[in-house]
Short mmCIF file of C-alpha atoms and ligand atoms in Angstrom, two decimals:
data_model
loop_
_atom_site.label_atom_id
_atom_site.label_comp_id
_atom_site.label_asym_id
_atom_site.label_seq_id
_atom_site.Cartn_x
_atom_site.Cartn_y
_atom_site.Cartn_z
CA UNK A 627 98.71 134.81 185.60
CA UNK A 628 95.37 134.28 184.06
CA UNK A 629 92.32 135.82 185.82
CA UNK A 630 89.08 133.99 185.39
CA UNK A 631 85.55 135.38 186.49
CA UNK A 632 82.21 134.07 186.34
CA UNK A 633 80.09 136.20 184.08
CA UNK A 634 76.38 136.22 184.80
CA UNK A 635 75.38 137.06 181.07
CA UNK A 636 77.10 134.05 179.65
CA UNK A 637 76.62 132.04 182.81
CA UNK A 638 80.26 130.84 182.30
CA UNK A 639 83.53 131.29 184.19
CA UNK A 640 85.77 132.90 181.53
CA UNK A 641 89.33 134.22 181.13
CA UNK A 642 89.35 137.85 181.79
CA UNK A 643 91.06 140.05 179.18
CA UNK A 644 90.81 143.74 179.49
CA UNK A 645 89.79 145.75 176.58
CA UNK A 646 92.89 148.01 177.32
CA UNK A 647 95.29 146.39 179.64
CA UNK A 648 96.68 150.00 180.52
CA UNK A 649 93.22 151.08 181.74
CA UNK A 650 91.10 148.27 183.14
CA UNK A 651 87.72 149.66 183.60
CA UNK A 652 85.11 148.49 186.33
CA UNK A 653 81.78 149.94 187.40
CA UNK A 654 79.95 148.96 190.73
CA UNK A 655 76.58 150.21 191.79
CA UNK A 656 76.92 152.17 194.97
CA UNK A 657 74.72 152.97 197.94
CA UNK A 658 71.72 154.97 198.04
CA UNK A 659 72.32 157.46 200.60
CA UNK A 660 69.31 157.72 203.07
CA UNK A 661 70.29 155.46 206.04
CA UNK A 662 73.13 153.48 207.92
CA UNK A 663 74.37 150.83 205.50
CA UNK A 664 73.78 147.23 207.10
CA UNK A 665 76.39 144.71 206.87
CA UNK A 666 74.58 143.03 203.67
CA UNK A 667 75.25 146.26 201.83
CA UNK A 668 79.06 145.91 202.92
CA UNK A 669 79.25 142.76 201.04
CA UNK A 670 79.53 143.99 197.40
CA UNK A 671 81.85 146.98 198.72
CA UNK A 672 84.29 144.40 200.10
CA UNK A 673 84.01 141.89 197.26
CA UNK A 674 84.60 144.49 194.68
CA UNK A 675 87.48 146.03 196.82
CA UNK A 676 89.30 142.61 196.69
CA UNK A 677 88.66 142.48 192.81
CA UNK A 678 89.98 146.06 192.48
CA UNK A 679 92.96 145.24 194.68
CA UNK A 680 93.71 142.15 192.56
CA UNK A 681 93.23 144.03 189.31
CA UNK A 682 95.72 146.63 190.60
CA UNK A 683 98.20 143.81 191.41
CA UNK A 684 97.98 142.24 188.01
CA UNK A 685 97.74 145.30 185.75
CA UNK A 686 99.50 148.08 187.94
CA UNK A 687 98.34 150.38 190.45
CA UNK A 688 97.72 153.22 187.97
CA UNK A 689 95.97 151.06 185.41
CA UNK A 690 92.62 150.34 186.77
CA UNK A 691 89.77 152.71 186.97
CA UNK A 692 87.04 151.96 189.61
CA UNK A 693 83.99 154.00 189.37
CA UNK A 694 81.29 153.47 192.31
CA UNK A 695 78.32 155.82 192.10
CA UNK A 696 76.50 157.50 194.93
CA UNK A 697 72.64 157.60 194.47
CA UNK A 698 71.57 160.94 195.94
CA UNK A 699 68.34 161.35 194.15
CA UNK A 700 65.77 158.62 195.00
CA UNK A 701 62.20 158.39 196.36
CA UNK A 702 63.63 156.86 199.47
CA UNK A 703 65.83 159.72 200.18
CA UNK A 704 62.93 162.11 199.78
CA UNK A 705 60.65 160.09 202.25
CA UNK A 706 63.44 159.85 204.73
CA UNK A 707 64.26 163.60 204.64
CA UNK A 708 60.38 164.53 205.11
CA UNK A 709 60.17 162.02 208.04
CA UNK A 710 63.42 163.33 209.83
CA UNK A 711 63.24 166.94 209.15
CA UNK A 712 59.44 167.66 208.84
CA UNK A 713 60.14 171.51 209.56
CA UNK A 714 62.70 172.04 206.95
CA UNK A 715 62.13 172.75 203.14
CA UNK A 716 62.47 169.33 201.50
CA UNK A 717 65.61 170.14 199.61
CA UNK A 718 67.53 171.34 202.66
CA UNK A 719 66.16 168.19 204.56
CA UNK A 720 67.48 165.99 201.65
CA UNK A 721 70.98 167.59 201.85
CA UNK A 722 71.20 166.93 205.34
CA UNK A 723 70.07 163.25 204.97
CA UNK A 724 72.52 162.72 202.18
CA UNK A 725 75.46 164.47 203.53
CA UNK A 726 75.45 162.63 206.96
CA UNK A 727 74.64 159.26 205.31
CA UNK A 728 77.42 159.68 202.75
CA UNK A 729 79.90 160.49 205.51
CA UNK A 730 78.75 157.50 207.49
CA UNK A 731 79.11 155.24 204.62
CA UNK A 732 82.64 156.42 203.86
CA UNK A 733 83.66 155.97 207.42
CA UNK A 734 82.10 152.47 207.74
CA UNK A 735 83.62 151.06 204.52
CA UNK A 736 87.21 152.55 205.37
CA UNK A 737 87.00 150.83 208.68
CA UNK A 738 86.34 147.66 206.61
CA UNK A 739 89.60 147.99 204.85
CA UNK A 740 88.16 149.27 201.62
CA UNK A 741 90.25 151.49 199.25
CA UNK A 742 88.40 154.52 198.04
CA UNK A 743 87.40 153.93 194.27
CA UNK A 744 89.05 155.91 191.50
CA UNK A 745 85.79 158.04 191.02
CA UNK A 746 82.73 158.29 193.07
CA UNK A 747 80.41 160.22 190.91
CA UNK A 748 77.06 161.50 192.51
CA UNK A 749 73.83 161.43 190.42
CA UNK A 750 72.93 164.96 191.32
CA UNK A 751 76.25 165.99 189.55
CA UNK A 752 75.68 164.15 186.24
CA UNK A 753 72.21 165.23 185.27
CA UNK A 754 73.31 166.69 181.94
CA UNK A 755 74.71 163.43 180.95
CA UNK A 756 71.53 161.51 182.02
CA UNK A 757 69.25 164.10 179.91
CA UNK A 758 71.65 163.59 177.06
CA UNK A 759 71.34 159.64 177.20
CA UNK A 760 67.46 160.15 177.55
CA UNK A 761 67.42 162.42 174.34
CA UNK A 762 69.42 159.76 172.46
CA UNK A 763 66.89 157.14 173.31
CA UNK A 764 63.98 158.95 172.18
CA UNK A 765 65.68 159.96 169.05
CA UNK A 766 66.41 156.19 168.34
CA UNK A 767 62.85 155.33 169.05
CA UNK A 768 63.68 153.30 172.06
CA UNK A 769 62.04 155.78 174.38
CA UNK A 770 58.83 157.87 174.49
CA UNK A 771 57.36 160.79 176.29
CA UNK A 772 53.96 160.44 177.96
CA UNK A 773 52.30 162.55 180.64
CA UNK A 774 55.67 164.32 181.35
CA UNK A 775 57.52 161.03 181.93
CA UNK A 776 60.19 159.47 179.64
CA UNK A 777 59.69 155.78 179.32
CA UNK A 778 61.76 153.19 177.73
CA UNK A 779 60.09 150.97 175.51
CA UNK A 780 61.17 147.28 176.04
CA UNK A 781 59.34 146.27 172.80
CA UNK A 782 61.83 148.18 170.87
CA UNK A 783 64.62 145.95 171.96
CA UNK A 784 64.18 142.40 170.77
CA UNK A 785 66.89 140.77 173.05
CA UNK A 786 65.84 142.45 176.25
CA UNK A 787 66.06 140.11 179.16
CA UNK A 788 69.32 138.30 178.21
CA UNK A 789 71.03 139.02 181.55
CA UNK A 790 68.40 137.66 184.00
CA UNK A 791 66.92 135.11 181.44
CA UNK A 792 63.69 135.49 183.24
CA UNK A 793 60.57 134.15 181.39
CA UNK A 794 58.68 136.99 179.84
CA UNK A 795 55.58 136.47 181.73
CA UNK A 796 57.36 136.69 185.00
CA UNK A 797 59.02 139.96 183.98
CA UNK A 798 55.38 141.27 183.14
CA UNK A 799 54.11 140.02 186.25
CA UNK A 800 56.73 141.72 188.29
CA UNK A 801 56.26 144.93 186.33
CA UNK A 802 52.57 144.87 186.84
CA UNK A 803 53.00 145.96 190.49
CA UNK A 804 53.63 149.51 189.41
CA UNK A 805 51.81 149.58 186.10
CA UNK A 806 50.86 153.01 185.52
CA UNK A 807 48.31 154.35 183.03
CA UNK A 808 51.08 156.35 181.05
CA UNK A 809 52.83 153.09 180.04
CA UNK A 810 52.51 151.74 176.60
CA UNK A 811 53.41 148.20 178.12
CA UNK A 812 53.71 147.05 181.42
CA UNK A 813 57.51 146.28 181.32
CA UNK A 814 58.30 149.71 180.06
CA UNK A 815 60.43 151.55 182.68
CA UNK A 816 60.95 155.19 183.79
CA UNK A 817 63.83 157.03 182.49
CA UNK A 818 62.70 160.54 183.73
CA UNK A 819 59.79 161.54 185.88
CA UNK A 820 58.03 164.77 186.86
CA UNK A 821 58.71 166.27 190.24
CA UNK A 822 56.01 167.78 192.46
CA UNK A 823 56.60 171.09 193.99
CA UNK A 824 59.24 170.90 196.77
CA UNK A 825 60.81 167.81 195.35
CA UNK A 826 64.22 167.70 193.90
CA UNK A 827 64.08 168.57 190.27
CA UNK A 828 65.83 169.91 187.09
CA UNK A 829 64.66 171.25 183.80
CA UNK A 830 63.30 168.24 181.93
CA UNK A 831 64.61 166.71 178.59
CA UNK A 832 62.72 166.31 175.35
CA UNK A 833 60.66 169.47 175.59
CA UNK A 834 58.80 168.48 178.62
CA UNK A 835 57.66 171.72 180.58
CA UNK A 836 57.41 170.37 184.18
CA UNK A 837 60.65 170.02 185.88
CA UNK A 838 61.73 166.41 186.81
CA UNK A 839 64.06 163.88 188.14
CA UNK A 840 65.89 160.98 186.67
CA UNK A 841 64.92 157.23 187.31
CA UNK A 842 67.51 155.17 189.16
CA UNK A 843 68.56 152.84 186.16
CA UNK A 844 69.29 155.99 184.02
CA UNK A 845 71.81 157.25 186.62
CA UNK A 846 74.15 154.07 186.26
CA UNK A 847 74.28 154.05 182.48
CA UNK A 848 74.94 157.70 182.28
CA UNK A 849 77.75 157.79 185.04
CA UNK A 850 79.32 154.50 183.52
CA UNK A 851 79.34 156.02 180.02
CA UNK A 852 80.88 159.29 181.30
CA UNK A 853 83.68 157.86 183.44
CA UNK A 854 84.44 154.61 181.75
CA UNK A 855 83.80 155.22 178.14
CA UNK A 856 83.78 159.08 177.16
CA UNK A 857 86.96 159.68 179.25
CA UNK A 858 88.71 156.60 178.15
CA UNK A 859 87.89 157.01 174.44
CA UNK A 860 90.70 159.35 173.31
CA UNK A 861 93.21 157.12 175.11
CA UNK A 862 92.08 154.03 173.22
CA UNK A 863 92.14 155.69 169.85
CA UNK A 864 95.67 157.29 170.44
CA UNK A 865 96.97 153.73 171.09
CA UNK A 866 95.19 152.36 168.10
CA UNK A 867 92.68 150.33 170.09
CA UNK A 868 89.31 149.79 168.89
CA UNK A 869 86.67 151.33 171.13
CA UNK A 870 83.23 149.64 171.05
CA UNK A 871 81.08 151.58 173.48
CA UNK A 872 81.67 149.08 176.26
CA UNK A 873 84.02 148.59 179.52
CA UNK A 874 85.37 145.60 181.15
CA UNK A 875 83.47 144.74 184.45
CA UNK A 876 80.11 145.69 185.95
CA UNK A 877 79.29 144.39 189.42
CA UNK A 878 76.94 144.73 192.22
CA UNK A 879 74.51 142.29 194.33
CA UNK A 880 72.51 139.53 192.92
CA UNK A 881 69.18 141.52 193.53
CA UNK A 882 70.42 144.07 190.95
CA UNK A 883 70.45 141.61 188.09
CA UNK A 884 66.75 142.53 187.35
CA UNK A 885 65.34 144.87 186.83
CA UNK A 886 68.42 147.28 187.50
CA UNK A 887 71.16 145.77 185.41
CA UNK A 888 68.84 144.49 182.81
CA UNK A 889 67.46 148.04 182.27
CA UNK A 890 71.03 149.52 182.37
CA UNK A 891 72.17 147.21 179.69
CA UNK A 892 68.99 148.13 177.52
CA UNK A 893 69.59 151.86 177.93
CA UNK A 894 73.38 151.69 177.03
CA UNK A 895 73.05 149.19 174.27
CA UNK A 896 70.19 151.12 172.56
CA UNK A 897 71.71 154.59 172.96
CA UNK A 898 75.18 153.78 171.85
CA UNK A 899 74.23 150.74 169.50
CA UNK A 900 76.78 148.39 171.10
CA UNK A 901 76.38 144.67 171.38
CA UNK A 902 77.53 144.72 175.05
CA UNK A 903 77.63 147.23 177.88
CA UNK A 904 80.27 145.39 179.97
CA UNK A 905 82.37 142.41 179.08
CA UNK A 906 81.79 140.82 182.39
CA UNK A 907 78.74 140.99 184.77
CA UNK A 908 79.82 140.05 188.29
CA UNK A 909 77.40 139.65 191.02
CA UNK A 910 77.64 138.95 194.65
CA UNK A 911 75.31 136.53 196.56
CA UNK A 912 73.32 137.52 199.75
CA UNK A 913 74.41 137.78 203.26
CA UNK A 914 71.61 136.22 205.26
CA UNK A 915 70.26 135.65 208.67
CA UNK A 916 68.72 132.24 209.30
CA UNK A 917 68.49 131.62 205.77
CA UNK A 918 66.91 134.94 204.66
CA UNK A 919 68.34 137.78 203.08
CA UNK A 920 69.53 140.80 205.25
CA UNK A 921 67.41 143.58 204.41
CA UNK A 922 65.88 146.61 205.74
CA UNK A 923 62.40 145.70 204.69
CA UNK A 924 62.80 142.34 206.69
CA UNK A 925 63.81 144.26 209.83
CA UNK A 926 66.67 141.53 210.26
CA UNK A 927 69.62 143.76 209.80
CA UNK A 928 72.52 145.11 211.82
CA UNK A 929 74.46 148.04 210.76
CA UNK A 930 78.08 148.20 209.97
CA UNK A 931 78.18 150.81 212.53
CA UNK A 932 76.90 148.64 215.31
CA UNK A 933 79.14 145.79 214.57
CA UNK A 934 82.19 148.05 214.51
CA UNK A 935 81.67 148.76 218.11
CA UNK A 936 82.36 145.24 219.11
CA UNK A 937 84.47 143.92 216.35
CA UNK A 938 87.56 145.15 214.53
CA UNK A 939 86.96 146.07 210.85
CA UNK A 940 89.48 143.38 209.68
CA UNK A 941 87.43 140.58 211.58
CA UNK A 942 84.19 141.71 209.72
CA UNK A 943 85.95 141.66 206.54
CA UNK A 944 87.58 138.36 207.23
CA UNK A 945 84.14 137.04 208.01
CA UNK A 946 82.85 138.16 204.77
CA UNK A 947 85.82 136.91 202.61
CA UNK A 948 85.94 133.40 204.00
CA UNK A 949 82.77 132.45 201.88
CA UNK A 950 83.05 132.78 198.12
CA UNK A 951 81.43 135.78 196.97
CA UNK A 952 78.78 133.90 194.85
CA UNK A 953 77.52 131.84 197.81
CA UNK A 954 75.11 132.95 200.47
CA UNK A 955 76.83 133.75 203.69
CA UNK A 956 74.99 133.19 207.19
CA UNK A 957 76.28 135.92 209.39
CA UNK A 958 76.80 134.62 212.91
CA UNK A 959 78.74 135.61 216.09
CA UNK A 960 80.27 132.36 216.15
CA UNK A 961 81.95 133.09 212.82
CA UNK A 962 83.10 136.58 213.95
CA UNK A 963 84.61 134.97 217.18
CA UNK A 964 86.41 132.41 215.02
CA UNK A 965 87.61 135.20 212.52
CA UNK A 966 88.92 137.24 215.53
CA UNK A 967 91.16 134.20 216.73
CA UNK A 968 92.46 133.65 213.19
CA UNK A 969 93.46 137.29 212.65
CA UNK A 970 94.98 137.55 216.08
CA UNK A 971 97.11 134.59 215.35
CA UNK A 972 98.41 136.02 212.12
CA UNK A 973 99.23 139.25 213.61
CA UNK A 974 101.04 137.53 216.42
CA UNK A 975 103.15 135.48 213.70
CA UNK A 976 103.82 138.46 211.67
CA UNK A 977 104.86 140.61 214.56
CA UNK A 978 105.93 144.01 213.17
CA UNK A 979 107.77 142.66 210.22
CA UNK A 980 108.45 144.70 207.22
CA UNK A 981 105.79 144.21 204.61
CA UNK A 982 108.30 144.06 201.71
CA UNK A 983 108.09 141.31 199.21
CA UNK A 984 105.73 139.72 196.99
CA UNK A 985 102.45 138.11 197.87
CA UNK A 986 102.41 134.30 197.69
CA UNK A 987 101.82 132.89 194.18
CA UNK A 988 99.44 130.26 195.31
CA UNK A 989 97.52 132.85 197.15
CA UNK A 990 97.17 134.93 194.04
CA UNK A 991 96.30 131.88 191.93
CA UNK A 992 93.37 131.11 194.26
CA UNK A 993 92.20 134.89 193.91
CA UNK A 994 92.65 134.61 190.05
CA UNK A 995 90.19 131.64 190.21
CA UNK A 996 86.92 133.70 190.15
CA UNK A 997 88.15 135.46 193.47
CA UNK A 998 88.28 132.27 195.40
CA UNK A 999 88.87 133.78 198.85
CA UNK A 1000 88.16 130.84 200.96
CA UNK A 1001 91.00 129.11 199.18
CA UNK A 1002 93.22 132.14 199.42
CA UNK A 1003 92.50 132.21 203.09
CA UNK A 1004 93.27 128.60 203.35
CA UNK A 1005 96.68 129.37 202.04
CA UNK A 1006 97.03 132.14 204.42
CA UNK A 1007 96.62 129.71 207.20
CA UNK A 1008 99.18 127.33 205.71
CA UNK A 1009 101.60 130.10 205.56
CA UNK A 1010 101.02 131.19 209.10
CA UNK A 1011 101.55 127.62 210.59
CA UNK A 1012 103.73 125.37 208.60
CA UNK A 1013 106.73 127.68 209.05
CA UNK A 1014 106.63 126.63 212.72
CA UNK A 1015 105.73 122.95 212.12
CA UNK A 1016 108.07 122.72 209.06
CA UNK A 1017 110.89 124.26 211.10
CA UNK A 1018 110.46 121.78 213.77
CA UNK A 1019 111.02 119.09 211.18
CA UNK A 1020 113.74 120.82 209.27
CA UNK A 1021 115.79 121.42 212.40
CA UNK A 1022 115.84 124.58 214.50
CA UNK A 1023 118.89 125.88 212.83
CA UNK A 1024 116.80 126.79 209.86
CA UNK A 1025 114.76 128.92 212.07
CA UNK A 1026 114.44 132.74 212.39
CA UNK A 1027 116.60 134.60 209.98
CA UNK A 1028 115.75 133.71 206.47
CA UNK A 1029 112.71 131.30 206.46
CA UNK A 1030 111.08 132.77 209.50
CA UNK A 1031 111.10 136.26 208.12
CA UNK A 1032 110.43 135.42 204.59
CA UNK A 1033 107.39 133.49 205.66
CA UNK A 1034 106.23 136.59 207.90
CA UNK A 1035 106.71 138.91 204.92
CA UNK A 1036 104.94 136.60 202.68
CA UNK A 1037 102.04 136.28 204.78
CA UNK A 1038 101.90 139.96 205.53
CA UNK A 1039 102.10 141.17 201.83
CA UNK A 1040 99.37 138.41 200.93
CA UNK A 1041 96.97 139.39 203.62
CA UNK A 1042 97.50 143.15 202.90
CA UNK A 1043 96.75 142.58 199.35
CA UNK A 1044 93.38 141.29 200.34
CA UNK A 1045 92.85 144.27 202.83
CA UNK A 1046 93.27 142.33 205.88
CA UNK A 1047 95.73 143.26 208.65
CA UNK A 1048 95.09 146.75 207.88
CA UNK A 1049 96.30 147.90 211.33
CA UNK A 1050 99.74 147.66 212.46
CA UNK A 1051 100.61 144.47 214.25
CA UNK A 1052 101.60 146.44 217.47
CA UNK A 1053 97.90 147.84 217.60
CA UNK A 1054 96.71 144.10 217.13
CA UNK A 1055 99.00 143.06 220.10
CA UNK A 1056 97.78 145.81 222.41
CA UNK A 1057 94.19 144.72 221.58
CA UNK A 1058 94.89 141.19 221.91
CA UNK A 1059 96.82 141.45 225.26
CA UNK A 1060 93.85 143.49 226.37
CA UNK A 1061 91.55 140.82 225.58
CA UNK A 1062 93.99 138.27 227.00
CA UNK A 1063 93.05 135.83 224.19
CA UNK A 1064 95.94 134.39 222.33
CA UNK A 1065 96.53 131.67 219.75
CA UNK A 1066 97.30 128.94 222.26
CA UNK A 1067 98.38 126.30 219.60
CA UNK A 1068 100.81 128.71 217.93
CA UNK A 1069 102.22 129.68 221.37
CA UNK A 1070 102.70 125.94 222.31
CA UNK A 1071 104.41 125.34 218.91
CA UNK A 1072 106.76 128.16 219.26
CA UNK A 1073 107.53 127.06 222.85
CA UNK A 1074 108.37 123.38 221.76
CA UNK A 1075 110.47 124.88 218.85
CA UNK A 1076 112.30 127.04 221.30
CA UNK A 1077 113.03 124.05 223.60
CA UNK A 1078 114.49 122.07 220.77
CA UNK A 1079 116.62 124.85 219.89
CA UNK A 1080 117.89 125.25 223.39
CA UNK A 1081 118.60 121.47 223.48
CA UNK A 1082 120.81 122.00 220.34
CA UNK A 1083 122.45 124.91 222.17
CA UNK A 1084 121.08 127.43 219.32
CA UNK A 1085 120.51 130.13 221.87
CA UNK A 1086 120.22 132.98 219.38
CA UNK A 1087 117.13 130.92 217.68
CA UNK A 1088 115.79 130.39 221.21
CA UNK A 1089 116.07 134.06 222.08
CA UNK A 1090 114.36 135.14 218.98
CA UNK A 1091 111.37 132.90 219.48
CA UNK A 1092 111.06 134.37 223.16
CA UNK A 1093 111.10 137.82 221.44
CA UNK A 1094 108.38 136.89 218.97
CA UNK A 1095 106.34 135.52 221.88
CA UNK A 1096 106.99 138.75 223.86
CA UNK A 1097 105.52 140.66 220.82
CA UNK A 1098 102.42 138.24 221.07
CA UNK A 1099 102.18 139.35 224.71
CA UNK A 1100 103.26 136.20 225.99
CA UNK A 1101 105.90 135.92 228.81
CA UNK A 1102 107.86 132.73 229.40
CA UNK A 1103 109.11 131.16 232.64
CA UNK A 1104 111.90 128.66 232.41
CA UNK A 1105 111.91 126.46 235.36
CA UNK A 1106 113.55 123.09 236.04
CA UNK A 1107 110.50 121.22 235.16
CA UNK A 1108 109.86 122.98 231.90
CA UNK A 1109 108.78 126.28 230.52
CA UNK A 1110 105.53 127.96 231.42
CA UNK A 1111 103.93 131.05 229.99
CA UNK A 1112 101.45 133.70 230.72
CA UNK A 1113 99.94 136.75 229.26
CA UNK A 1114 101.88 139.91 230.04
CA UNK A 1115 100.25 142.22 232.36
P1 AMP B 1517 70.50 148.85 198.42
O1 AMP B 1517 70.91 149.82 199.49
O2 AMP B 1517 69.40 147.83 198.64
O3 AMP B 1517 70.27 149.31 196.94
O4 AMP B 1517 71.85 147.84 198.28
C1 AMP B 1517 73.11 148.21 197.97
C2 AMP B 1517 74.01 147.37 197.54
O5 AMP B 1517 73.92 146.12 198.67
C3 AMP B 1517 73.47 146.55 196.30
O6 AMP B 1517 74.63 146.15 195.51
C4 AMP B 1517 72.87 145.41 196.85
O7 AMP B 1517 72.79 144.36 195.95
C5 AMP B 1517 73.68 145.01 198.15
N1 AMP B 1517 72.90 144.03 199.12
C6 AMP B 1517 71.80 144.50 199.68
N2 AMP B 1517 71.50 143.70 200.73
C7 AMP B 1517 72.39 142.63 200.63
C8 AMP B 1517 72.55 141.43 201.30
N3 AMP B 1517 71.77 140.97 202.24
N4 AMP B 1517 73.53 140.59 200.88
C9 AMP B 1517 74.51 140.93 199.88
N5 AMP B 1517 74.25 142.18 199.22
C10 AMP B 1517 73.18 142.95 199.55
ZN1 ZN B 1518 73.55 150.86 189.07
#
């Protein structure tokens, strides 16, 4: 099946063809670890987890390399560490902040059903690669040293700005905010900067005496290069594949297009003389609250941790995925309530069935159409309901065995591919019974199907439906006036 993805660079939806189908390579910008992640930060993590899962499905589990970095050197981290642990030496305080935040982040995204990426490199463990990249850029005339900083010279790259396609004046105006005397031109950006005593620092490149630290953009270019190119190169040549210095997919939130990704492209292309850094640039839209982007600086955020106290991870994930990744999402409690009902309904339908079997073809086709998760979810709905409705029409004798179980398995393997239904169905039932909320439409449908079966004297089918309902926490009472039901106590 053909996967199509929207590429921000070419502004079109194109057929995805990996450079090496035996090793599909994707890089996604990861968190800066200084504080609890909010649910907006979870959007790229979930969206690219779905893409990772889909690529593994299409190319094989062992044939996808997904790199998501951890930015553990950043001015925001330094500021937070000094504020939280004023009595500790800065480096020790920084370690405490980054270790705790890193752990929280991993617990949170695991609860949201996200698989761990193949590699999660930390910036502080790749300083040598960053310095080597900086040295190359200075050697090629794309960067210069000034006042112990190393800066990228934007003028040295004639087609700078192709990703964001922003007018030059706008980029200059944006850059002016942080214009420093040591820049040759306002848009030049920092690759390396000097550290004050006590701040994190490493011996500087390019003969600079003062120890310093890398700029944020430099981190991603160097780590993408190390884990997605340097390590893939020998495999590519062994297999006779050409290996331009590039990889398949680079992802992140839309706010990273400028300046972060634009600058990553500038660094990588100029250092390695390659026309492209990644074949596809994929960006998720914003999660918003009342029309405004959720952000720490706006003060309108809610952390993943807080939400997980009230909602299962799958419900948060479902709510995220029922909007297409490029559209804005308005995050509402109503959306979460609806999501909880749907997930409950599905797990009731699936019961504890064995997940063997392939995901549904139409479901996969929806995902292959630029990750159309709303359409994929619509297909899951169809799969959860028509079997019951369809069986009524087709006659109850068809129920249970083949069609019923196949539909269950199909739904289960499809929903699992998307990372929904991470918990076992029995856990769902326990939670559902506790909450005493069941999908009443499904219950009524199952009861009428069962009554039909009894009328046709198909008692084994009728018993199976009773068992299914029992798994959903529903107890039936047959009286001479008909069947009533209640939630098991
Ligand atoms: P930050 O911590 O701001 O560097 O963000 C980490 C990741 O979360 C980046 O990929 C951002 O693009 C993304 N992100 C931050 N806020 C939002 C939001 N409200 N909606 C969607 N993505 C976001
Ligand atoms: Zn990045």
